[in-house]
Short mmCIF file of C-alpha atoms and ligand atoms in Angstrom, two decimals:
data_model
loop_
_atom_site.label_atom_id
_atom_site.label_comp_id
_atom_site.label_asym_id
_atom_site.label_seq_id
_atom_site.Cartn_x
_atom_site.Cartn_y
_atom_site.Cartn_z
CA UNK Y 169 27.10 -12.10 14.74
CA UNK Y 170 29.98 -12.19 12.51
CA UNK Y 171 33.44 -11.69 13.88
CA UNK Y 172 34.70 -10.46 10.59
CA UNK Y 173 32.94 -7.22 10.30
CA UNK Y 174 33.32 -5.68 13.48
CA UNK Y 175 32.69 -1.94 11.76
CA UNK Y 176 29.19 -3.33 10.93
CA UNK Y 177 27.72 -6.35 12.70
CA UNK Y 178 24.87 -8.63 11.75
CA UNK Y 179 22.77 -8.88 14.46
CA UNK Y 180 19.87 -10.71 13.05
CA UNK Y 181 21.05 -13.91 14.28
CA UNK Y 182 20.98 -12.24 17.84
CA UNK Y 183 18.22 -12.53 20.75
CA UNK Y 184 16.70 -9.49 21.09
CA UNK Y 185 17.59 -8.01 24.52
CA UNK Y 186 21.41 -8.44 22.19
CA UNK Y 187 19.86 -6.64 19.43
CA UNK Y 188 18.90 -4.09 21.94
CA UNK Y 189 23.08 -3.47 22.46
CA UNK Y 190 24.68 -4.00 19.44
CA UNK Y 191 21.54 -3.83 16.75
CA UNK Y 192 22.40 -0.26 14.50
CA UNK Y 193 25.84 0.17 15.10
CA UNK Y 194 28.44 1.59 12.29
CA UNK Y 195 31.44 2.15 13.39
CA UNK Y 196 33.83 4.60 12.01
CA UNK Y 197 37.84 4.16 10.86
CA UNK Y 198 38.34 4.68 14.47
CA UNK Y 199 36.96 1.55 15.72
CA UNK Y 200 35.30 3.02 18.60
CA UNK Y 201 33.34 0.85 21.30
CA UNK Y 202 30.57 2.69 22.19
CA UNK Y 203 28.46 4.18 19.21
CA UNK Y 204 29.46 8.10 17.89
CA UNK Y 205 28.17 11.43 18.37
CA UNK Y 206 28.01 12.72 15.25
CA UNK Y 207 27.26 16.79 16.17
CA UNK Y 208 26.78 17.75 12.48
CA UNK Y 209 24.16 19.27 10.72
CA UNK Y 210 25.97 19.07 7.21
CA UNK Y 211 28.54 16.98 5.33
CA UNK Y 212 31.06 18.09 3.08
CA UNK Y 213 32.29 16.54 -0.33
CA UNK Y 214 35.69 16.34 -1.85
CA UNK Y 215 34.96 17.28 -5.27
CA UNK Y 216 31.80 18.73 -7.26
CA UNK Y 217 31.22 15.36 -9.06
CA UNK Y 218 30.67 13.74 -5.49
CA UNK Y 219 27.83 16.42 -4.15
CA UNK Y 220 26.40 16.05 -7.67
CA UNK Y 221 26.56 12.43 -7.16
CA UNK Y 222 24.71 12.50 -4.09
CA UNK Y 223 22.12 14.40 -5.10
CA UNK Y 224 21.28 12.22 -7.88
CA UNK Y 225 21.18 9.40 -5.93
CA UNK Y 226 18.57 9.87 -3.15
CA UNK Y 227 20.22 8.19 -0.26
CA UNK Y 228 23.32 6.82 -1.11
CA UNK Y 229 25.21 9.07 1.04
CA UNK Y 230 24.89 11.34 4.21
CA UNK Y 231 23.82 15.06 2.85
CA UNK Y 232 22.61 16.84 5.88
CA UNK Y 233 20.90 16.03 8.91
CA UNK Y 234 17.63 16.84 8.33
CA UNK Y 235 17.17 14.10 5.86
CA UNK Y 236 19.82 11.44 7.56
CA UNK Y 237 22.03 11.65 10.33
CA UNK Y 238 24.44 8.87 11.38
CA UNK Y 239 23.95 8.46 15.18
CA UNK Y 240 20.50 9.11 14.59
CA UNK Y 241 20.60 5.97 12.16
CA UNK Y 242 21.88 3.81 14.25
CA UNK Y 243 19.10 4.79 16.71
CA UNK Y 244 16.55 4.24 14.18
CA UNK Y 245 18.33 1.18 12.98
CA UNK Y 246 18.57 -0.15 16.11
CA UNK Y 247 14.88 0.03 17.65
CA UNK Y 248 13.91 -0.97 14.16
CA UNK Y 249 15.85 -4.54 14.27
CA UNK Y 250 14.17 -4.87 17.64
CA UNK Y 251 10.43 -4.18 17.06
CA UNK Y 252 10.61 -5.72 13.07
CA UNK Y 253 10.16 -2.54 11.30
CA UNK Y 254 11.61 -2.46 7.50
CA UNK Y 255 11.49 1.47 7.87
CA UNK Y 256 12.38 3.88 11.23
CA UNK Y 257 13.10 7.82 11.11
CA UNK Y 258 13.48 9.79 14.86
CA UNK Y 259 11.86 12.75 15.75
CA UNK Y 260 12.14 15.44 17.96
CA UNK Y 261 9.08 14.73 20.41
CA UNK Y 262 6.56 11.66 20.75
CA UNK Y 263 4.00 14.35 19.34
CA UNK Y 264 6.45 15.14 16.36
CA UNK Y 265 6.14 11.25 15.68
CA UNK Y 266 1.64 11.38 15.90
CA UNK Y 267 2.34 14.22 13.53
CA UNK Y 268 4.45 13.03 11.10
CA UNK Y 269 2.82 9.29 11.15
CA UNK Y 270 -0.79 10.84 10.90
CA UNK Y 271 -0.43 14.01 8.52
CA UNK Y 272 1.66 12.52 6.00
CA UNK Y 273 -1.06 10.12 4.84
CA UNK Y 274 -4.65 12.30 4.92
CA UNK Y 275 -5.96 14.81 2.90
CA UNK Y 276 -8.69 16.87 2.60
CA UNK Y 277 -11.88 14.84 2.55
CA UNK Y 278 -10.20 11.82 4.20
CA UNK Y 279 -11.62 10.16 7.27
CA UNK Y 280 -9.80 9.20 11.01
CA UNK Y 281 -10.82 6.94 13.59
CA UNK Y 282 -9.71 6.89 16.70
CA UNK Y 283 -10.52 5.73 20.67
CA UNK Y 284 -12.08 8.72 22.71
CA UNK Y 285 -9.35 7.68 25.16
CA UNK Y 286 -6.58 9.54 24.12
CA UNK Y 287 -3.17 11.37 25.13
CA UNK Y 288 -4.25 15.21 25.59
CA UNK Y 289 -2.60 16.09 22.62
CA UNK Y 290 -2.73 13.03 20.16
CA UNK Y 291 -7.13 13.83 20.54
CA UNK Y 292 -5.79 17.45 20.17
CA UNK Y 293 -4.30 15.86 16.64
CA UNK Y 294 -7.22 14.11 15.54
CA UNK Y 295 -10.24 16.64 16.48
CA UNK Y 296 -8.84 19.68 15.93
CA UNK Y 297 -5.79 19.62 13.64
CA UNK Y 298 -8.03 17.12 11.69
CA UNK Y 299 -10.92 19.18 11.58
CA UNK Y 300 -9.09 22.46 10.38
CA UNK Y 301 -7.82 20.47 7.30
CA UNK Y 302 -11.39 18.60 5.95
CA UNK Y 303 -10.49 15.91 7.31
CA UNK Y 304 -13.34 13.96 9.22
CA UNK Y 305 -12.38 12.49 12.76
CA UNK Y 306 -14.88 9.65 13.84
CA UNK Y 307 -14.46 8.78 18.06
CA UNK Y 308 -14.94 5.39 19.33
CA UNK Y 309 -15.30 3.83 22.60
CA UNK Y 310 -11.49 2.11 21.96
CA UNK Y 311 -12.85 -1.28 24.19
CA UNK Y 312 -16.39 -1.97 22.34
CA UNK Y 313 -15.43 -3.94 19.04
CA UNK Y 314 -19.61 -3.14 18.38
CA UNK Y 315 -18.27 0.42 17.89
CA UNK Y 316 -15.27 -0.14 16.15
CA UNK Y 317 -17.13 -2.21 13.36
CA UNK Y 318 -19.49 0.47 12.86
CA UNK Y 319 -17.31 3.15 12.51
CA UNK Y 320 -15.17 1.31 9.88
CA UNK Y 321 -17.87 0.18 8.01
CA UNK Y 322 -17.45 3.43 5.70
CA UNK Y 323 -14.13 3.59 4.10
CA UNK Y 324 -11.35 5.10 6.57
CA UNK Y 325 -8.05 6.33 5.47
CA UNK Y 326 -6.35 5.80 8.88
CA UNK Y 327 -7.17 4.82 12.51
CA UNK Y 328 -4.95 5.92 15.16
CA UNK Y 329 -4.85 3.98 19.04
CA UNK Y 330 -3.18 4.11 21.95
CA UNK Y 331 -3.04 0.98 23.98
CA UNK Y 332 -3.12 0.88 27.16
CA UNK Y 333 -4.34 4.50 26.60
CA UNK Y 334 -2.91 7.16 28.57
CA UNK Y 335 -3.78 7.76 31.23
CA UNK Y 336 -7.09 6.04 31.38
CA UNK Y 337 -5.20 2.22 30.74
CA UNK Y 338 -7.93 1.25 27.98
CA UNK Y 339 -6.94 -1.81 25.75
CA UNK Y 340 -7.93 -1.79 22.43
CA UNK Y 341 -7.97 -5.04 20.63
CA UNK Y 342 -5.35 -4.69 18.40
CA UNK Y 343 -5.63 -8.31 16.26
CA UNK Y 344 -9.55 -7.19 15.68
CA UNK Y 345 -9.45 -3.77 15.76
CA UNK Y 346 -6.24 -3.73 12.63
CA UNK Y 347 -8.71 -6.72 10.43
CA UNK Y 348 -11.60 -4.03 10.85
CA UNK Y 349 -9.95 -1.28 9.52
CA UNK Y 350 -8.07 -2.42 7.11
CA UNK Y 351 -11.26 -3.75 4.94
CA UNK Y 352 -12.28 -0.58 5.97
CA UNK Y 353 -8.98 0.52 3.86
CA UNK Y 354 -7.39 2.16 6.61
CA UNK Y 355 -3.50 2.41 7.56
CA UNK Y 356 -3.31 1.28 11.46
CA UNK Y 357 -1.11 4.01 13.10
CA UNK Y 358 -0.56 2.50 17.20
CA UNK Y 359 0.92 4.48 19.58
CA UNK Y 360 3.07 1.91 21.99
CA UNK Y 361 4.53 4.74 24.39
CA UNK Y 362 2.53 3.05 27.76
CA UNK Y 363 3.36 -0.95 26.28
CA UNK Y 364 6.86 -0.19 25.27
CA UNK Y 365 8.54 -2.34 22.45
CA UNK Y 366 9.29 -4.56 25.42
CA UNK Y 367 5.95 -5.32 26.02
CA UNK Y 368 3.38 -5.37 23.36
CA UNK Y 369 4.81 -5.66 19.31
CA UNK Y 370 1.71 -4.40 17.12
CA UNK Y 371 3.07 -5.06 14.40
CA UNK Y 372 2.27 -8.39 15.01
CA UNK Y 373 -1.43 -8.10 15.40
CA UNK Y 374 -1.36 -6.13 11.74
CA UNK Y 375 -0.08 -2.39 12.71
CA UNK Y 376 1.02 -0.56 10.20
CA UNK Y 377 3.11 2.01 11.80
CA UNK Y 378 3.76 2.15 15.25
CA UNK Y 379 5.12 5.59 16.76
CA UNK Y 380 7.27 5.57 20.19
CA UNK Y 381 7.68 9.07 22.35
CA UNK Y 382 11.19 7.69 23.42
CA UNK Y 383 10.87 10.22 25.92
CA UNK Y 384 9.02 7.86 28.24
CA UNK Y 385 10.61 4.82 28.36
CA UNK Y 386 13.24 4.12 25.42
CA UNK Y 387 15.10 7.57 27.44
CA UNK Y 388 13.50 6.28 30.85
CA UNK Y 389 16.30 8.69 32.73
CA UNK Y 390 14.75 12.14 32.17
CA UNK Y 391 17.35 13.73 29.76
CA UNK Y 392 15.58 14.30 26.25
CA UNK Y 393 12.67 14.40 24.62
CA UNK Y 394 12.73 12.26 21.62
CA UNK Y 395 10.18 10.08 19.11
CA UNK Y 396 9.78 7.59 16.33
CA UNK Y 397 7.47 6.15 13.49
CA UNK Y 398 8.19 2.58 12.46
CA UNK Y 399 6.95 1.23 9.12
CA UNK Y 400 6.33 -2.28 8.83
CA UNK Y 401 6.38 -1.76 4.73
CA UNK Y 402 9.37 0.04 3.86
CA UNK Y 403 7.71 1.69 0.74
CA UNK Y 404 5.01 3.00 2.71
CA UNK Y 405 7.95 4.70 5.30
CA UNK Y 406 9.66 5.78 2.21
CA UNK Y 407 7.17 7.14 -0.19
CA UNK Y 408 4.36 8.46 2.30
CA UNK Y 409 6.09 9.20 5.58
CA UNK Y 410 9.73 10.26 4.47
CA UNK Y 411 8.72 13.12 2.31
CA UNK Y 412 6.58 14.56 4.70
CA UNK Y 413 8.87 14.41 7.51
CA UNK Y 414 12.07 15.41 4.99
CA UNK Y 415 10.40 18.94 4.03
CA UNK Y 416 8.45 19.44 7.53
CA UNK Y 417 11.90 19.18 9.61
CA UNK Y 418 10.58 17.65 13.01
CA UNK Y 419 13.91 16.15 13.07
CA UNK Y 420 15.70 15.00 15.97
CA UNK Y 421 19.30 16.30 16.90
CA UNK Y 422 21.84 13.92 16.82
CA UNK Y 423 23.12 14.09 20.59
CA UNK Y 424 19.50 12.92 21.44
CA UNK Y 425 19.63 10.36 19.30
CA UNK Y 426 22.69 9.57 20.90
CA UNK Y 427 21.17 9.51 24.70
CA UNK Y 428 17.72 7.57 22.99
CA UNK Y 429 20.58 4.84 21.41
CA UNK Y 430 22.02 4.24 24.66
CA UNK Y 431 18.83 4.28 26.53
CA UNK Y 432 18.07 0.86 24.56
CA UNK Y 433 21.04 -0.75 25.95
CA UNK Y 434 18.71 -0.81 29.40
CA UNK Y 435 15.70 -0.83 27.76
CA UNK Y 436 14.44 -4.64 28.35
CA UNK Y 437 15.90 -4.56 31.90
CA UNK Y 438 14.60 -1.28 32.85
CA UNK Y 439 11.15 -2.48 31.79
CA UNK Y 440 11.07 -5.26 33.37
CA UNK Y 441 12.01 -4.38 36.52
CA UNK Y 442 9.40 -1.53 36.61
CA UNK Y 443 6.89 -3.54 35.18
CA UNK Y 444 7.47 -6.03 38.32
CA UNK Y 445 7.38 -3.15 40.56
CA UNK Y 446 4.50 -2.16 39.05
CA UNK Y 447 2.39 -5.14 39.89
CA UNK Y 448 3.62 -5.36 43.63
CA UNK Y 449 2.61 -1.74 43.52
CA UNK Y 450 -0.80 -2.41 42.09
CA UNK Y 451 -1.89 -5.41 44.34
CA UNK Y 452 -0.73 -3.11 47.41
CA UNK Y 453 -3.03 -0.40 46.37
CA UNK Y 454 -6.24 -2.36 45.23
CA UNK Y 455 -6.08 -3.40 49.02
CA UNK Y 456 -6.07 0.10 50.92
CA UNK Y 457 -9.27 1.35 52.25
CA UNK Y 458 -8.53 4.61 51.05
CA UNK Y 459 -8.30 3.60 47.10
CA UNK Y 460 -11.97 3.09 45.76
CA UNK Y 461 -9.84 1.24 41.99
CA UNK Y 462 -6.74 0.29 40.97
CA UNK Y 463 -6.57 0.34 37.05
CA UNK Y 464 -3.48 -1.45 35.83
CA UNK Y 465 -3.39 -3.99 32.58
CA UNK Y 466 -2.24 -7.12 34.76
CA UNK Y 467 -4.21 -7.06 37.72
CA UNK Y 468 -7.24 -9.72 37.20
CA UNK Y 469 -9.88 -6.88 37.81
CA UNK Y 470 -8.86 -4.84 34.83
CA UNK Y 471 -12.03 -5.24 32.42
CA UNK Y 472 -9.75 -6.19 29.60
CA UNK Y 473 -7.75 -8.55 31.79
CA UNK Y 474 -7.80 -11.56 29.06
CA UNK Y 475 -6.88 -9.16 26.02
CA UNK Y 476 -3.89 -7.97 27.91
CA UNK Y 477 -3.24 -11.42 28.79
CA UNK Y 478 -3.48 -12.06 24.81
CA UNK Y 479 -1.41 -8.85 23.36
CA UNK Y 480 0.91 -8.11 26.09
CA UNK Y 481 3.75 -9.56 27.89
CA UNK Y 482 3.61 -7.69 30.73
CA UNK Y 483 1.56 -4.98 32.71
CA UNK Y 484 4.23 -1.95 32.11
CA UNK Y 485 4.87 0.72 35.01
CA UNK Y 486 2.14 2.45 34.80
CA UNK Y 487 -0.80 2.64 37.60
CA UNK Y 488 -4.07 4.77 37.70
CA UNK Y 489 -5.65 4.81 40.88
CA UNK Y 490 -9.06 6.20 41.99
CA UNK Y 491 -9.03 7.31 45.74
CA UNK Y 492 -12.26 7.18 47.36
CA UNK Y 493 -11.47 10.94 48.37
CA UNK Y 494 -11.73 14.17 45.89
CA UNK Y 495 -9.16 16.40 44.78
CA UNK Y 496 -8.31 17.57 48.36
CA UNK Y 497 -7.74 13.64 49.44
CA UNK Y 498 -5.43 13.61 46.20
CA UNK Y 499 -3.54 17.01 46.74
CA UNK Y 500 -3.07 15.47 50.55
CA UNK Y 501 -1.42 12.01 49.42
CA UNK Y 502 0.73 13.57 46.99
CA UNK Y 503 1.73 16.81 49.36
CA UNK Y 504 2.44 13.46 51.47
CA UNK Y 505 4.89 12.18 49.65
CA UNK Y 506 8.91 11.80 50.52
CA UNK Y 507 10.57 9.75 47.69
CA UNK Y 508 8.05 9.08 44.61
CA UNK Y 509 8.13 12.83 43.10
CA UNK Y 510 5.21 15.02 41.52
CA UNK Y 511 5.83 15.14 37.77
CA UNK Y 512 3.46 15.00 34.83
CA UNK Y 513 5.88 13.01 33.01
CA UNK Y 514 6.53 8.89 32.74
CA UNK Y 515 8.52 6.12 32.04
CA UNK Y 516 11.81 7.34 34.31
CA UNK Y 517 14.01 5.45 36.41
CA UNK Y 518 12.15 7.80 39.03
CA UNK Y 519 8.52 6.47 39.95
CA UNK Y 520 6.79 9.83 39.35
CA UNK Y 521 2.93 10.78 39.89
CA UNK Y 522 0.17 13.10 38.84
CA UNK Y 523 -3.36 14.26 38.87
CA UNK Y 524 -4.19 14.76 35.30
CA UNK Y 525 -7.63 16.04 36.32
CA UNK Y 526 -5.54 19.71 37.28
CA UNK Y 527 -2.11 19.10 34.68
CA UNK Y 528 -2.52 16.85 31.71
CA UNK Y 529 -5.87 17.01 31.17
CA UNK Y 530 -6.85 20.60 32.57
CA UNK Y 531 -8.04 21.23 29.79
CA UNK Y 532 -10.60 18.71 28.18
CA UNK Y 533 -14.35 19.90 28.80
CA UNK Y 534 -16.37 18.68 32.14
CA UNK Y 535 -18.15 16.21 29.65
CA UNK Y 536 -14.72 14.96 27.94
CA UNK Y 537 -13.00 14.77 31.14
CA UNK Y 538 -15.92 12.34 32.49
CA UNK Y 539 -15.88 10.52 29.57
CA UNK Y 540 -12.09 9.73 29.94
CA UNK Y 541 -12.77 9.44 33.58
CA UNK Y 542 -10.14 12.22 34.73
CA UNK Y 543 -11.93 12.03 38.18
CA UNK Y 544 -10.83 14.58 41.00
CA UNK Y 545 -9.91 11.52 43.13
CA UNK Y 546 -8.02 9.93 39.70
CA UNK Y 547 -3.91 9.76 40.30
CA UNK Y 548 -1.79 8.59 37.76
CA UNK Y 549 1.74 6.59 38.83
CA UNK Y 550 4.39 5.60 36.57
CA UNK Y 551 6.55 2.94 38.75
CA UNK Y 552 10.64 3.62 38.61
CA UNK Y 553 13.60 1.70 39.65
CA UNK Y 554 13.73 2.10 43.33
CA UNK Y 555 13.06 -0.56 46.00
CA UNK Y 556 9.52 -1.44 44.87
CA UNK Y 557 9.13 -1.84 48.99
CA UNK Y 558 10.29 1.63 49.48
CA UNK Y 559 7.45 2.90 46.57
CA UNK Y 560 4.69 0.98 48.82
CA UNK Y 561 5.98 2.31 52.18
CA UNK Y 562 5.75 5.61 50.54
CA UNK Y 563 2.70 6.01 49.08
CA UNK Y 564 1.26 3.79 52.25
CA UNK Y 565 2.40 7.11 54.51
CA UNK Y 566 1.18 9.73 52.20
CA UNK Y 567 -2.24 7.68 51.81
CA UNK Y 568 -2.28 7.37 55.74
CA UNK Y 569 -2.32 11.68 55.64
CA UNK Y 570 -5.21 11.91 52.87
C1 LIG I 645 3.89 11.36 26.27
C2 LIG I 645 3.05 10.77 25.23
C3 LIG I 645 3.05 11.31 23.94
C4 LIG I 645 3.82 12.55 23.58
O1 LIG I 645 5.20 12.41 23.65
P1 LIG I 645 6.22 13.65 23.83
O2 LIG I 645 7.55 13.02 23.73
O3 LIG I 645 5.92 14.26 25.17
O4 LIG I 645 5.94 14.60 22.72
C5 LIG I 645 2.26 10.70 22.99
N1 LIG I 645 1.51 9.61 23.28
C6 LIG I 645 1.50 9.05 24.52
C7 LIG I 645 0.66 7.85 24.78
C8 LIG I 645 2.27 9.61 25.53
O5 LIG I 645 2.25 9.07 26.76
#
């Protein structure tokens, strides 16, 4: 990092937990520390040459926030540095960012494949959004490579994944999965939200674009909903995805961006520390005689256990757990509970839990919902910060009441 430009630092000699604090930033004439809020949804030009100027030259300057904003750029800058994306723009919600990353690249007649084990609304994206546009959505069982290969043996004009899926914690293999469909000349659109960047880095097992809600973890404190779509190429980001986006609007507003930028600063630590928790947490649970499974990427039972091994660097904070009980054995545990709160959202500083069978996933079909395995007993945890001890002793009373 060079000393002599202090307004706008070259990080790319830098580690990347350093990237993570200083990766993005532009400072202004004012030589602030900590990055800007810039609250504007317009800028303003000192003569009529200069707005001409800018117009003709896509880019070159700040027009108005819907296209570029500054504090939003250093966000997208900054998680861009740190994952090794040559293209990032924010959005307003993790769905904004399936959206924008999916849409912008079929048309009619065009051809998705995806996992059956999907985020509510990301299958919500693919089957029906898909469907009401011509656009053919093919469903795999994300795990069985068998599958996979047949599905892309017709030509595919995008496959989107989640991996570990939410909430059921499948693991598609990413290195095989990405060679598949890209013969089958597909664009490889990964969602990363339960990995984090921290984690897992699909671009380097041949993603294309990888899309973050930053709501979950790159936030991790509860304050804003957010999103982004990386581009590994930055023609691809530019030509396919920009437009789309530009002339849509799912923009995000700056003082997000803002809260999402700082969020990195803690991002590595914050991760790491759940993801800890998270196995402590785990191991505790496989053990109780009231918990028939424990699914959660690192423990050795998990039926991908060597693929996580292979494309992840940890197990992340999140925990599904099958108790042996029904709904009324889950409704007890988490009526039980004194600290860990009942929220259907994830990735905060807070551990927070949920039975998706009655909130997230209410409404799939009694045949979808077995097929993702929303059981009545299913409960899904996302580990926080606190004492991992006081998580266990927790959940070990409410359990003890099921
Ligand atoms: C939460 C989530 C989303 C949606 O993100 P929002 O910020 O809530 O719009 C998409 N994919 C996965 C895997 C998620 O967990």
């Amino acid at each position: 990092m060079s000393r002599t430009d202090h307004r706008n630092p070259n990080v790319s000699g830098l580690r990347p937990r350093s990237k993570l604090v200083h990766g993005g930033i532009r400072r202004s004439q004012f030589d602030e520390t900590c990055e800007a809020l810039y609250q504007t949804s317009g800028f303003v030009y000192g003569s009529a040459e200069e707005a001409e100027n800018a117009f003709a030259n896509d880019g070159s300057r700040h027009v108005y926030s819907r296209f570029r904003n500054p504090t939003s750029a250093m966000f997208e800058d900054r998680l861009a540095e740190y994952e090794g994306a040559e293209w990032a723009y924010a959005t307003s919600s993790g769905m904004a960012a399936v959206h924008g990353a999916l849409m912008s690249g079929l048309r009619t007649g065009d051809r998705v494949v995806a996992p059956r084990s999907l985020f509510i609304s990301c299958y919500w994206i693919v089957k029906e959004l898909c469907s009401r546009f011509g656009i053919e959505s093919v469903f795999v069982d994300g795990t069985d490579l068998a599958e996979w290969e047949e599905a892309l043996s017709k030509p595919t004009k995008a496959v989107f994944l989640e991996t570990p899926s939410n909430p059921g914690l499948e693991v598609v293999d990413l290195e095989a999965v990405c060679k598949l469909a890209h013969a089958a000349g597909a664009v490889v659109v990964a969602d990363n939200a339960f990995a984090t960047p921290v984690l897992q880095r699909p671009f380097e097992f041949g993603a294309d674009v990888v899309i973050y809600s930053a709501t979950k973890h790159i936030d991790g404190q509860g304050r804003c909903l957010g999103g982004v779509i990386l581009a590994k190429d930055r023609k691809y980001g530019s030509d396919v995805i920009h437009p789309f986006l530009r002339h849509t609007g799912p923009t995000i507003s700056p003082f997000n961006s803002w809260l999402l930028l700082k969020g990195m600063e803690t991002l590595e630590l914050r991760v790491h520390a759940q993801s800890a928790a998270a196995l402590q947490v785990a191991e505790f649970l496989e053990s109780h005689p009231k918990v028939a499974q424990v699914l959660y990427p690192l423990l050795p039972s998990h039926p991908q256990y060597d693929l996580v091994r292979k494309q992840m660097t940890g197990g992340g904070n999140m925990l599904s757990v099958f108790l042996k009980g029904g709904k009324t054995e889950a409704f007890n545990a988490l009526n039980g509970l004194r600290m860990v709160m009942i929220s259907n959202n994830l990735g905060d500083s807070k551990s927070l839990i949920t039975h998706p069978a009655t909130t997230t996933h209410s409404k799939l079909t009694d045949e979808e919902k077995v097929a993702a395995r929303i059981e009545p007993g299913l409960l899904r945890l996302s580990v926080g910060l606190e004492d991992p001890q006081d998580i266990i002793e927790d959940l070990d009373r409410a359990l003890a009441e099921a």
